[in-house]
Amino acid sequence: MPAPGPPAAQPPALDGGWGWVVVACSFLALLLGYGSPTSVGVLYPEWLLAFQEGKALTAFVGSLVNGIGLIVAPICSVCVLNFGARPVTVFSGVMVAGGLMLSAFTPSVPFLIFSYSIVVGVGVGLLYAATVTITCLYFDKRRGLALGIMTTGTSVGGFLYGTLQIELIERFGLDGCLLIVGALALNVVACAGPMRPLTQSKYYIKQRAAILERAAKEQKLRREEEPGNQKPSAKDPVITVETNELLVRRKSLFSCSAFIMMIKIKMSHYSQCLSSMLSLLQDRVLMALCISLFLFSVGGFPPQVFLEDMARSSGVSEGITSISLVSLNSIGSGVGKLVLGVIADVPRVDSFLLYALTMGVSGLGVLLIPLTSSYLQLQVLSAVLGFQSGNWALTPYVTIQVVGVEKLAEAHGILMFFGGVGLVLGPPVVGSFYDFCQSYDVAFYLGGSCMMAGSLTLFLAAMLLRTQNPRPPPPETEPISCTVTTARDTTSPVT
């Protein structure tokens, strides 16, 4: 089967111009899509009162909506690669809005897990993959700055929605809040408009190739129908050829040999992908990074869900109408992403050790939560933990140090999978400890210990990475020779 032509070369990144419009739209899309899932800690106490279920089961709603977007990251990347960023963004906006509105009519927590956690979670996963992909296509030298600005949309959305959802619940109730937030999320569809693709998607290329091939066949048939070449048939040759092709395709599809061959091809492709991932997991440094990210996610996400409920149950938030803990955490996260991203660009800074340091400080902050005695102390800890959680922006830097740029996509997908599993398991584990002990203290001690263990694992992995890939010696600053002679003047040195 002849190919329609060589694929067009990828156009160079623009590093400005319309790219900043794409960054602005991606920022707004993440703000609208991630606003409610990021500030789910505000909805958690209301769901406890509405459904009267255990804290472990109810907390599973908030953990799953944030974790499932990372778990399905490889599938979302394939969708963006095949269909393009703009269609995927439109579809994700419909999914997020539909899931939020459907959650307003949920009769139980299990249905809420489907409508809010799974539907909204897959929607934000598709949205994140699409916005990151289109931003990377438009930027090269300023890609880090563009990604830093774009990803802060999730933090700004968490800050704004943390306050907005409280006001909406007081005025319209929990159901009215979810309906209004869902209507706002529908504006993600409009944000997809300016995301003009620089390269055509694989689905478009395949469809165009099929159309060109079909046009070539029709042109060949017309030439054969010309007088002197072949006697025209009484039937329409185009219809005859299309009917014959359809019958051949049906026979080949339902034939046993073709079906077995198709299964073999698919299994061969899947086995190659699996072997490639397993080969990456054989790297001890990458495996240590996966374990540390899992431990960090298990202990780092529960405070975002339970801090507000802990403040209410302990009575330290009575009579306080200041900014919520969820909003402070989101503000700190947005600032942390920008600041840590800028620090990681400094040549003398080891992003691996910086990542381990931020993880250790986060673990220490979680360990201090049970020792707080006022709402102001909880606010300070919430802001500090949010700032340290901005180390998610360092994940690409650390991954490149371990596997290089060539394997970045596969390794980053593996890391996101481990992080997503940790996000899913963290809040239910902490909620189970509360249901058993009727106190958050043991749960936070456990979470902080997990984060400290992850930090220690990362420090050891950094030492191992330096042993495997030692830094080249610095160039000598002293000149090799103080005099240089030339052919024209062999007696005078050039200084």
Coordinates of C-alpha atoms in Angstrom, one line a residue:
M1 CA 0.0 0.0 0.0
P2 CA 1.8 3.2 -1.0
A3 CA 2.1 5.9 1.5
P4 CA 0.6 9.3 0.7
G5 CA 4.0 11.0 1.3
P6 CA 6.6 11.6 4.0
P7 CA 5.3 13.1 7.2
A8 CA 5.9 16.8 7.5
A9 CA 8.7 17.9 9.8
Q10 CA 7.7 19.2 13.2
P11 CA 7.7 23.1 13.1
P12 CA 10.0 24.8 15.5
A13 CA 8.7 26.1 18.8
L14 CA 7.7 29.7 18.8
D15 CA 8.8 30.7 22.4
G16 CA 6.4 33.6 22.4
G17 CA 3.7 35.3 20.4
W18 CA 0.6 33.1 20.1
G19 CA 2.2 30.7 22.6
W20 CA 1.5 33.0 25.5
V21 CA -2.2 33.0 24.5
V22 CA -2.1 29.2 24.7
V23 CA -0.4 29.5 28.1
A24 CA -3.2 31.8 29.3
C25 CA -5.9 29.6 28.0
S26 CA -4.2 26.5 29.5
F27 CA -3.9 28.4 32.8
L28 CA -7.6 29.3 32.8
A29 CA -8.6 25.7 31.8
L30 CA -6.7 24.2 34.7
L31 CA -8.1 26.8 37.1
L32 CA -11.7 25.9 36.1
G33 CA -11.1 22.1 35.8
Y34 CA -8.9 21.6 38.9
G35 CA -10.6 24.2 41.1
S36 CA -13.1 21.8 42.8
P37 CA -10.9 18.7 43.0
T38 CA -8.0 20.6 44.5
S39 CA -10.2 22.2 47.2
V40 CA -12.1 19.0 47.9
G41 CA -11.3 19.4 51.6
V42 CA -14.0 22.0 51.7
L43 CA -16.6 19.5 50.4
Y44 CA -15.4 16.7 52.6
P45 CA -17.1 17.9 55.9
E46 CA -20.4 18.5 54.0
W47 CA -20.4 15.0 52.6
L48 CA -19.8 13.6 56.1
L49 CA -22.9 15.4 57.4
A50 CA -25.0 14.6 54.3
F51 CA -24.4 10.9 54.0
Q52 CA -23.3 9.9 57.6
E53 CA -20.7 7.5 56.3
G54 CA -17.3 6.7 57.8
K55 CA -14.4 9.0 57.3
A56 CA -12.4 6.4 55.4
L57 CA -15.1 5.8 52.8
T58 CA -15.9 9.5 52.4
A59 CA -12.2 10.4 52.1
F60 CA -11.9 8.0 49.3
V61 CA -13.9 10.4 47.1
G62 CA -11.3 13.2 47.4
S63 CA -8.3 10.9 47.1
L64 CA -9.5 9.1 44.0
V65 CA -10.4 12.2 42.1
N66 CA -6.9 13.5 42.4
G67 CA -5.1 10.1 42.0
I68 CA -7.0 8.7 39.1
G69 CA -5.9 11.6 36.8
L70 CA -2.3 10.5 37.4
I71 CA -3.0 6.8 37.2
V72 CA -4.6 7.1 33.7
A73 CA -1.9 9.5 32.6
P74 CA -0.5 7.1 30.0
I75 CA -3.9 6.6 28.4
C76 CA -4.5 10.3 28.4
S77 CA -1.2 10.9 26.6
V78 CA -2.2 8.4 23.9
C79 CA -5.5 10.2 23.4
V80 CA -3.7 13.6 23.0
L81 CA -1.2 12.1 20.6
N82 CA -3.9 10.5 18.4
F83 CA -6.6 13.2 18.5
G84 CA -4.8 16.4 19.4
A85 CA -4.9 18.8 22.3
R86 CA -8.0 20.8 21.3
P87 CA -10.5 17.9 20.9
V88 CA -9.2 16.3 24.1
T89 CA -9.6 19.6 26.0
V90 CA -13.2 20.0 24.7
F91 CA -14.0 16.4 25.8
S92 CA -12.4 16.9 29.2
G93 CA -14.4 20.1 29.8
V94 CA -17.6 18.2 29.1
M95 CA -16.5 15.3 31.4
V96 CA -15.6 17.6 34.3
A97 CA -18.7 19.7 34.1
G98 CA -21.0 16.6 33.7
G99 CA -19.4 14.8 36.6
L100 CA -19.7 17.8 38.9
M101 CA -23.4 18.4 38.0
L102 CA -24.2 14.7 38.3
S103 CA -22.7 14.7 41.8
A104 CA -25.3 17.2 42.8
F105 CA -28.0 14.5 42.5
T106 CA -26.0 11.6 44.1
P107 CA -27.9 9.6 46.6
S108 CA -24.9 7.9 48.3
V109 CA -21.2 7.9 48.6
P110 CA -20.6 4.9 46.2
F111 CA -22.4 6.8 43.5
L112 CA -20.4 9.9 44.4
I113 CA -17.2 7.9 43.9
F114 CA -18.4 7.2 40.3
S115 CA -19.7 10.7 39.5
Y116 CA -17.1 12.9 41.3
S117 CA -14.1 10.7 41.6
I118 CA -14.0 8.7 38.4
V119 CA -15.7 11.0 35.8
V120 CA -14.2 14.2 37.1
G121 CA -10.9 12.4 37.7
V122 CA -10.5 11.1 34.2
G123 CA -11.6 14.5 32.9
V124 CA -8.9 16.5 34.7
G125 CA -6.4 13.8 33.7
L126 CA -7.2 14.4 30.0
L127 CA -7.2 18.2 30.6
Y128 CA -3.7 18.1 32.2
A129 CA -2.2 15.9 29.5
A130 CA -3.7 18.2 26.7
T131 CA -2.5 21.5 28.2
V132 CA 1.0 20.2 29.0
T133 CA 1.4 18.8 25.5
I134 CA 0.2 21.9 23.6
T135 CA 2.4 24.2 25.9
C136 CA 5.5 22.1 25.2
L137 CA 4.8 22.3 21.5
Y138 CA 4.7 26.1 21.5
F139 CA 7.8 26.6 23.7
D140 CA 11.4 25.4 23.7
K141 CA 13.9 27.8 25.5
R142 CA 11.2 29.2 27.8
R143 CA 9.4 25.9 28.3
G144 CA 10.1 25.8 32.0
L145 CA 8.7 29.3 32.6
A146 CA 5.6 28.5 30.4
L147 CA 5.0 25.2 32.2
G148 CA 5.5 26.9 35.6
I149 CA 2.9 29.6 34.8
M150 CA 0.5 27.1 33.3
T151 CA 0.6 24.6 36.2
T152 CA -0.1 27.3 38.8
G153 CA -3.6 27.4 37.4
T154 CA -4.4 24.3 39.6
S155 CA -3.1 26.2 42.7
V156 CA -4.9 29.4 41.9
G157 CA -8.1 27.4 41.2
G158 CA -7.8 25.6 44.5
F159 CA -7.4 29.0 46.3
L160 CA -10.4 30.6 44.6
Y161 CA -12.6 27.6 44.8
G162 CA -11.7 27.0 48.4
T163 CA -13.4 30.3 49.3
L164 CA -16.0 30.2 46.5
Q165 CA -17.4 26.8 47.5
I166 CA -17.8 27.8 51.1
E167 CA -19.9 30.8 50.1
L168 CA -21.9 28.8 47.6
I169 CA -22.7 26.1 50.2
E170 CA -23.9 28.7 52.7
R171 CA -26.1 30.4 50.1
F172 CA -27.4 27.5 47.9
G173 CA -26.5 24.3 49.8
L174 CA -24.2 21.5 48.7
D175 CA -26.2 20.5 45.6
G176 CA -26.5 24.1 44.4
C177 CA -22.7 24.6 44.9
L178 CA -21.9 21.5 42.7
L179 CA -24.3 22.7 40.0
I180 CA -22.8 26.2 39.8
V181 CA -19.2 24.8 39.9
G182 CA -20.1 22.4 37.2
A183 CA -21.5 25.2 35.0
L184 CA -18.2 27.1 35.5
A185 CA -16.2 24.1 34.5
L186 CA -18.1 24.0 31.2
N187 CA -16.1 27.1 30.2
V188 CA -13.1 24.8 29.7
V189 CA -14.6 24.0 26.3
A190 CA -14.2 27.7 25.3
C191 CA -10.5 27.6 26.5
A192 CA -9.8 25.0 23.9
G193 CA -10.5 27.4 21.0
P194 CA -7.2 29.2 20.9
M195 CA -5.2 25.9 21.2
R196 CA -4.2 25.8 17.5
P197 CA -2.2 22.7 16.7
L198 CA 1.3 23.0 15.3
T199 CA 1.3 19.4 14.2
Q200 CA -1.5 17.3 12.9
S201 CA -2.8 14.4 15.1
K202 CA -2.2 10.8 14.1
Y203 CA -6.0 10.3 13.6
Y204 CA -6.1 13.2 11.1
I205 CA -3.0 11.9 9.3
K206 CA -4.6 8.4 9.0
Q207 CA -7.9 9.7 7.8
R208 CA -6.2 12.0 5.2
A209 CA -4.1 9.1 4.0
A210 CA -7.2 7.0 3.6
I211 CA -8.9 9.8 1.6
L212 CA -5.9 10.3 -0.7
E213 CA -5.6 6.6 -1.3
R214 CA -9.3 6.3 -2.1
A215 CA -9.1 9.3 -4.5
A216 CA -6.1 7.7 -6.2
K217 CA -8.1 4.5 -6.7
E218 CA -11.1 6.4 -8.1
Q219 CA -8.8 8.3 -10.5
K220 CA -7.3 5.0 -11.7
L221 CA -10.8 3.6 -12.3
R222 CA -11.7 6.7 -14.4
R223 CA -8.7 6.2 -16.5
E224 CA -9.6 2.6 -17.2
E225 CA -13.1 3.7 -18.2
E226 CA -11.8 6.0 -20.9
P227 CA -12.5 4.9 -24.5
G228 CA -9.9 2.5 -25.9
N229 CA -8.7 1.3 -22.6
Q230 CA -11.5 -0.9 -21.3
K231 CA -15.1 -1.5 -22.2
P232 CA -17.3 0.2 -19.6
S233 CA -19.4 -2.0 -17.4
A234 CA -23.2 -1.6 -17.1
K235 CA -22.8 -1.2 -13.4
D236 CA -21.2 1.8 -11.7
P237 CA -17.5 0.7 -11.3
V238 CA -17.0 2.8 -8.2
I239 CA -19.9 1.1 -6.4
T240 CA -18.7 -2.3 -7.6
V241 CA -15.1 -1.7 -6.3
E242 CA -16.4 -0.4 -3.0
T243 CA -18.7 -3.4 -2.6
N244 CA -15.9 -5.8 -3.4
E245 CA -13.5 -4.0 -0.9
L246 CA -16.2 -4.1 1.8
L247 CA -16.7 -7.9 1.3
V248 CA -13.0 -8.6 1.3
R249 CA -12.5 -6.6 4.5
R250 CA -15.4 -8.4 6.2
K251 CA -14.0 -11.8 5.1
S252 CA -10.5 -10.9 6.3
L253 CA -11.8 -9.5 9.5
F254 CA -13.8 -12.5 10.5
S255 CA -11.4 -15.1 9.1
C256 CA -9.6 -17.1 11.8
S257 CA -6.1 -16.5 10.4
A258 CA -6.6 -12.7 10.2
F259 CA -8.0 -12.5 13.7
I260 CA -5.1 -14.5 15.1
M261 CA -2.6 -12.4 13.2
M262 CA -4.2 -9.2 14.6
I263 CA -4.0 -10.6 18.2
K264 CA -0.3 -11.5 17.6
I265 CA 0.5 -8.0 16.4
K266 CA -1.3 -6.4 19.3
M267 CA 0.4 -8.7 21.9
S268 CA 3.8 -8.1 20.3
H269 CA 3.3 -4.3 20.6
Y270 CA 2.1 -4.6 24.2
S271 CA 5.0 -6.9 25.1
Q272 CA 7.4 -4.4 23.7
C273 CA 5.9 -1.6 25.7
L274 CA 5.9 -3.8 28.9
S275 CA 9.5 -4.9 28.4
S276 CA 10.6 -1.3 27.9
M277 CA 8.9 -0.2 31.2
L278 CA 10.4 -3.2 33.0
S279 CA 13.8 -2.3 31.7
L280 CA 13.4 1.2 33.2
L281 CA 12.3 -0.2 36.5
Q282 CA 15.5 -2.2 36.7
D283 CA 17.3 1.1 37.3
R284 CA 17.8 1.3 41.1
V285 CA 17.7 5.1 41.2
L286 CA 14.5 5.3 39.3
M287 CA 12.9 2.6 41.5
A288 CA 14.0 4.5 44.6
L289 CA 12.4 7.6 43.1
C290 CA 9.2 5.8 42.5
I291 CA 9.1 4.5 46.1
S292 CA 9.9 7.9 47.5
L293 CA 7.2 9.6 45.4
F294 CA 4.7 6.9 46.5
L295 CA 5.5 7.5 50.2
F296 CA 5.4 11.3 49.7
S297 CA 1.9 11.0 48.1
V298 CA 0.6 8.7 50.9
G299 CA 1.5 11.2 53.6
G300 CA 1.4 14.5 51.8
F301 CA -2.2 14.6 50.4
P302 CA -4.2 13.7 53.5
P303 CA -3.5 17.1 55.3
Q304 CA -5.2 18.8 52.3
V305 CA -8.3 16.8 52.9
F306 CA -8.5 16.5 56.7
L307 CA -7.0 19.8 58.1
E308 CA -10.3 21.7 57.8
D309 CA -12.2 18.8 59.4
M310 CA -9.6 18.5 62.1
A311 CA -9.9 22.3 62.9
R312 CA -13.6 22.0 63.2
S313 CA -13.6 18.8 65.3
S314 CA -11.0 20.2 67.7
G315 CA -12.9 23.5 68.0
V316 CA -9.9 25.8 67.1
S317 CA -11.8 27.3 64.1
E318 CA -14.9 28.4 66.0
G319 CA -15.7 32.1 65.5
I320 CA -12.9 32.4 62.8
T321 CA -14.0 33.6 59.4
S322 CA -10.6 34.2 57.9
I323 CA -9.2 32.5 54.8
S324 CA -9.6 28.7 54.8
L325 CA -6.7 26.2 55.2
V326 CA -7.4 24.8 51.8
S327 CA -7.0 28.2 50.2
L328 CA -3.7 28.8 52.1
N329 CA -2.4 25.5 50.9
S330 CA -3.2 26.3 47.3
I331 CA -1.5 29.7 47.6
G332 CA 1.6 28.1 49.0
S333 CA 1.6 25.4 46.3
G334 CA 1.4 28.0 43.5
V335 CA 4.3 30.1 44.9
G336 CA 6.3 26.9 45.5
K337 CA 5.9 25.7 41.9
L338 CA 7.3 29.0 40.6
V339 CA 10.0 29.5 43.2
L340 CA 11.3 25.9 43.2
G341 CA 11.2 25.8 39.4
V342 CA 13.4 29.0 39.2
I343 CA 15.8 27.5 41.8
A344 CA 16.1 24.3 39.8
D345 CA 17.2 26.3 36.7
V346 CA 20.3 27.6 38.6
P347 CA 23.3 25.7 37.3
R348 CA 24.9 24.9 40.7
V349 CA 21.7 23.6 42.3
D350 CA 21.2 19.8 42.4
S351 CA 17.5 19.4 41.7
F352 CA 17.6 15.8 43.1
L353 CA 18.8 17.0 46.5
L354 CA 16.4 19.9 46.4
Y355 CA 13.5 17.5 45.8
A356 CA 14.7 15.4 48.7
L357 CA 15.0 18.5 51.0
T358 CA 11.5 19.7 50.2
M359 CA 10.1 16.2 50.9
G360 CA 11.8 16.1 54.3
V361 CA 10.6 19.5 55.3
S362 CA 7.0 18.5 54.3
G363 CA 7.3 15.4 56.5
L364 CA 8.5 17.5 59.4
G365 CA 5.5 19.8 58.9
V366 CA 3.0 16.9 58.9
L367 CA 4.6 15.6 62.1
L368 CA 4.0 19.0 63.8
I369 CA 0.3 19.2 62.9
P370 CA -0.9 17.2 66.0
L371 CA 1.2 19.6 68.3
T372 CA -0.7 22.7 67.1
S373 CA -3.1 24.4 69.5
S374 CA -4.5 27.3 67.5
Y375 CA -5.9 28.0 64.1
L376 CA -3.1 30.4 63.3
Q377 CA -0.6 27.6 63.7
L378 CA -2.6 25.4 61.4
Q379 CA -2.7 28.2 58.8
V380 CA 1.1 28.6 58.9
L381 CA 1.7 24.8 58.5
S382 CA -0.9 24.7 55.7
A383 CA 1.0 27.4 53.8
V384 CA 4.3 25.7 54.4
L385 CA 3.1 22.3 53.3
G386 CA 1.6 23.9 50.2
F387 CA 4.9 25.6 49.3
Q388 CA 6.8 22.3 49.7
S389 CA 4.2 20.5 47.6
G390 CA 5.3 22.7 44.7
N391 CA 8.2 20.2 44.3
W392 CA 5.9 18.3 41.9
A393 CA 7.3 20.8 39.3
L394 CA 10.8 19.3 40.0
T395 CA 9.7 15.8 38.9
P396 CA 10.8 16.3 35.2
Y397 CA 14.2 17.7 36.2
V398 CA 14.8 14.7 38.5
T399 CA 13.6 12.3 35.9
I400 CA 15.9 13.6 33.2
Q401 CA 18.9 13.3 35.6
V402 CA 18.0 9.6 36.0
V403 CA 17.0 8.3 32.5
G404 CA 17.8 11.2 30.2
V405 CA 15.6 13.1 27.8
E406 CA 15.0 10.1 25.5
K407 CA 13.2 8.1 28.1
L408 CA 11.5 11.0 29.9
A409 CA 8.0 10.3 28.7
E410 CA 8.0 6.6 29.8
A411 CA 9.7 7.3 33.1
H412 CA 7.5 10.2 33.9
G413 CA 4.4 8.1 33.2
I414 CA 5.7 5.4 35.6
L415 CA 6.4 8.1 38.3
M416 CA 2.9 9.6 37.9
F417 CA 1.4 6.1 38.3
F418 CA 3.2 5.6 41.6
G419 CA 2.2 9.1 42.7
G420 CA -1.4 8.5 41.8
V421 CA -1.6 5.3 43.7
G422 CA -0.2 7.1 46.7
L423 CA -2.8 9.8 46.4
V424 CA -5.6 7.3 46.2
L425 CA -4.5 5.3 49.2
G426 CA -3.4 8.2 51.5
P427 CA -6.8 9.7 52.7
P428 CA -8.6 6.3 53.2
V429 CA -5.7 5.1 55.3
V430 CA -5.7 8.2 57.4
G431 CA -9.5 8.0 57.7
S432 CA -9.4 4.4 58.8
F433 CA -7.0 5.4 61.6
Y434 CA -9.4 8.1 62.7
D435 CA -12.3 5.7 62.7
F436 CA -10.3 3.3 64.8
C437 CA -8.6 5.8 67.2
Q438 CA -11.1 8.7 67.0
S439 CA -8.1 11.0 66.6
Y440 CA -6.1 12.4 63.7
D441 CA -2.8 12.4 65.7
V442 CA -1.7 8.8 65.0
A443 CA -2.7 9.2 61.3
F444 CA -0.6 12.4 60.9
Y445 CA 2.3 10.8 62.7
L446 CA 2.1 7.9 60.3
G447 CA 1.9 10.2 57.3
G448 CA 4.8 12.3 58.4
S449 CA 6.9 9.2 59.0
C450 CA 6.2 8.0 55.5
M451 CA 7.3 11.3 54.0
M452 CA 10.5 11.3 56.1
A453 CA 11.2 7.8 54.9
G454 CA 10.7 8.9 51.3
S455 CA 13.1 11.8 51.8
L456 CA 15.7 9.5 53.2
T457 CA 15.3 7.1 50.3
L458 CA 15.7 10.0 47.9
F459 CA 18.9 11.2 49.6
L460 CA 20.3 7.7 49.3
A461 CA 19.3 7.6 45.7
A462 CA 21.0 11.0 45.1
M463 CA 24.2 9.5 46.5
L464 CA 23.9 6.5 44.3
L465 CA 23.2 8.6 41.2
R466 CA 26.4 10.6 41.9
T467 CA 28.3 7.3 42.1
Q468 CA 26.9 6.0 38.9
N469 CA 27.2 9.3 37.0
P470 CA 30.1 11.3 38.5
R471 CA 30.3 14.9 37.5
P472 CA 33.0 15.8 35.0
P473 CA 36.0 17.6 36.5
P474 CA 35.8 21.4 36.1
P475 CA 37.9 22.9 33.3
E476 CA 41.3 24.2 34.3
T477 CA 41.4 27.9 34.8
E478 CA 45.2 28.3 34.4
P479 CA 46.5 28.6 30.8
I480 CA 48.5 25.8 29.5
S481 CA 51.2 28.1 28.2
C482 CA 51.9 31.7 28.9
T483 CA 53.5 32.3 25.5
V484 CA 52.2 31.6 22.0
T485 CA 54.5 31.9 19.0
T486 CA 53.4 32.5 15.4
A487 CA 55.1 31.9 12.1
R488 CA 55.5 35.6 11.4
D489 CA 57.1 36.4 14.7
T490 CA 59.0 33.6 16.4
T491 CA 60.7 35.8 19.0
S492 CA 57.8 37.8 20.5
P493 CA 55.2 36.1 22.7
V494 CA 51.6 36.9 22.2
T495 CA 50.2 37.9 25.6

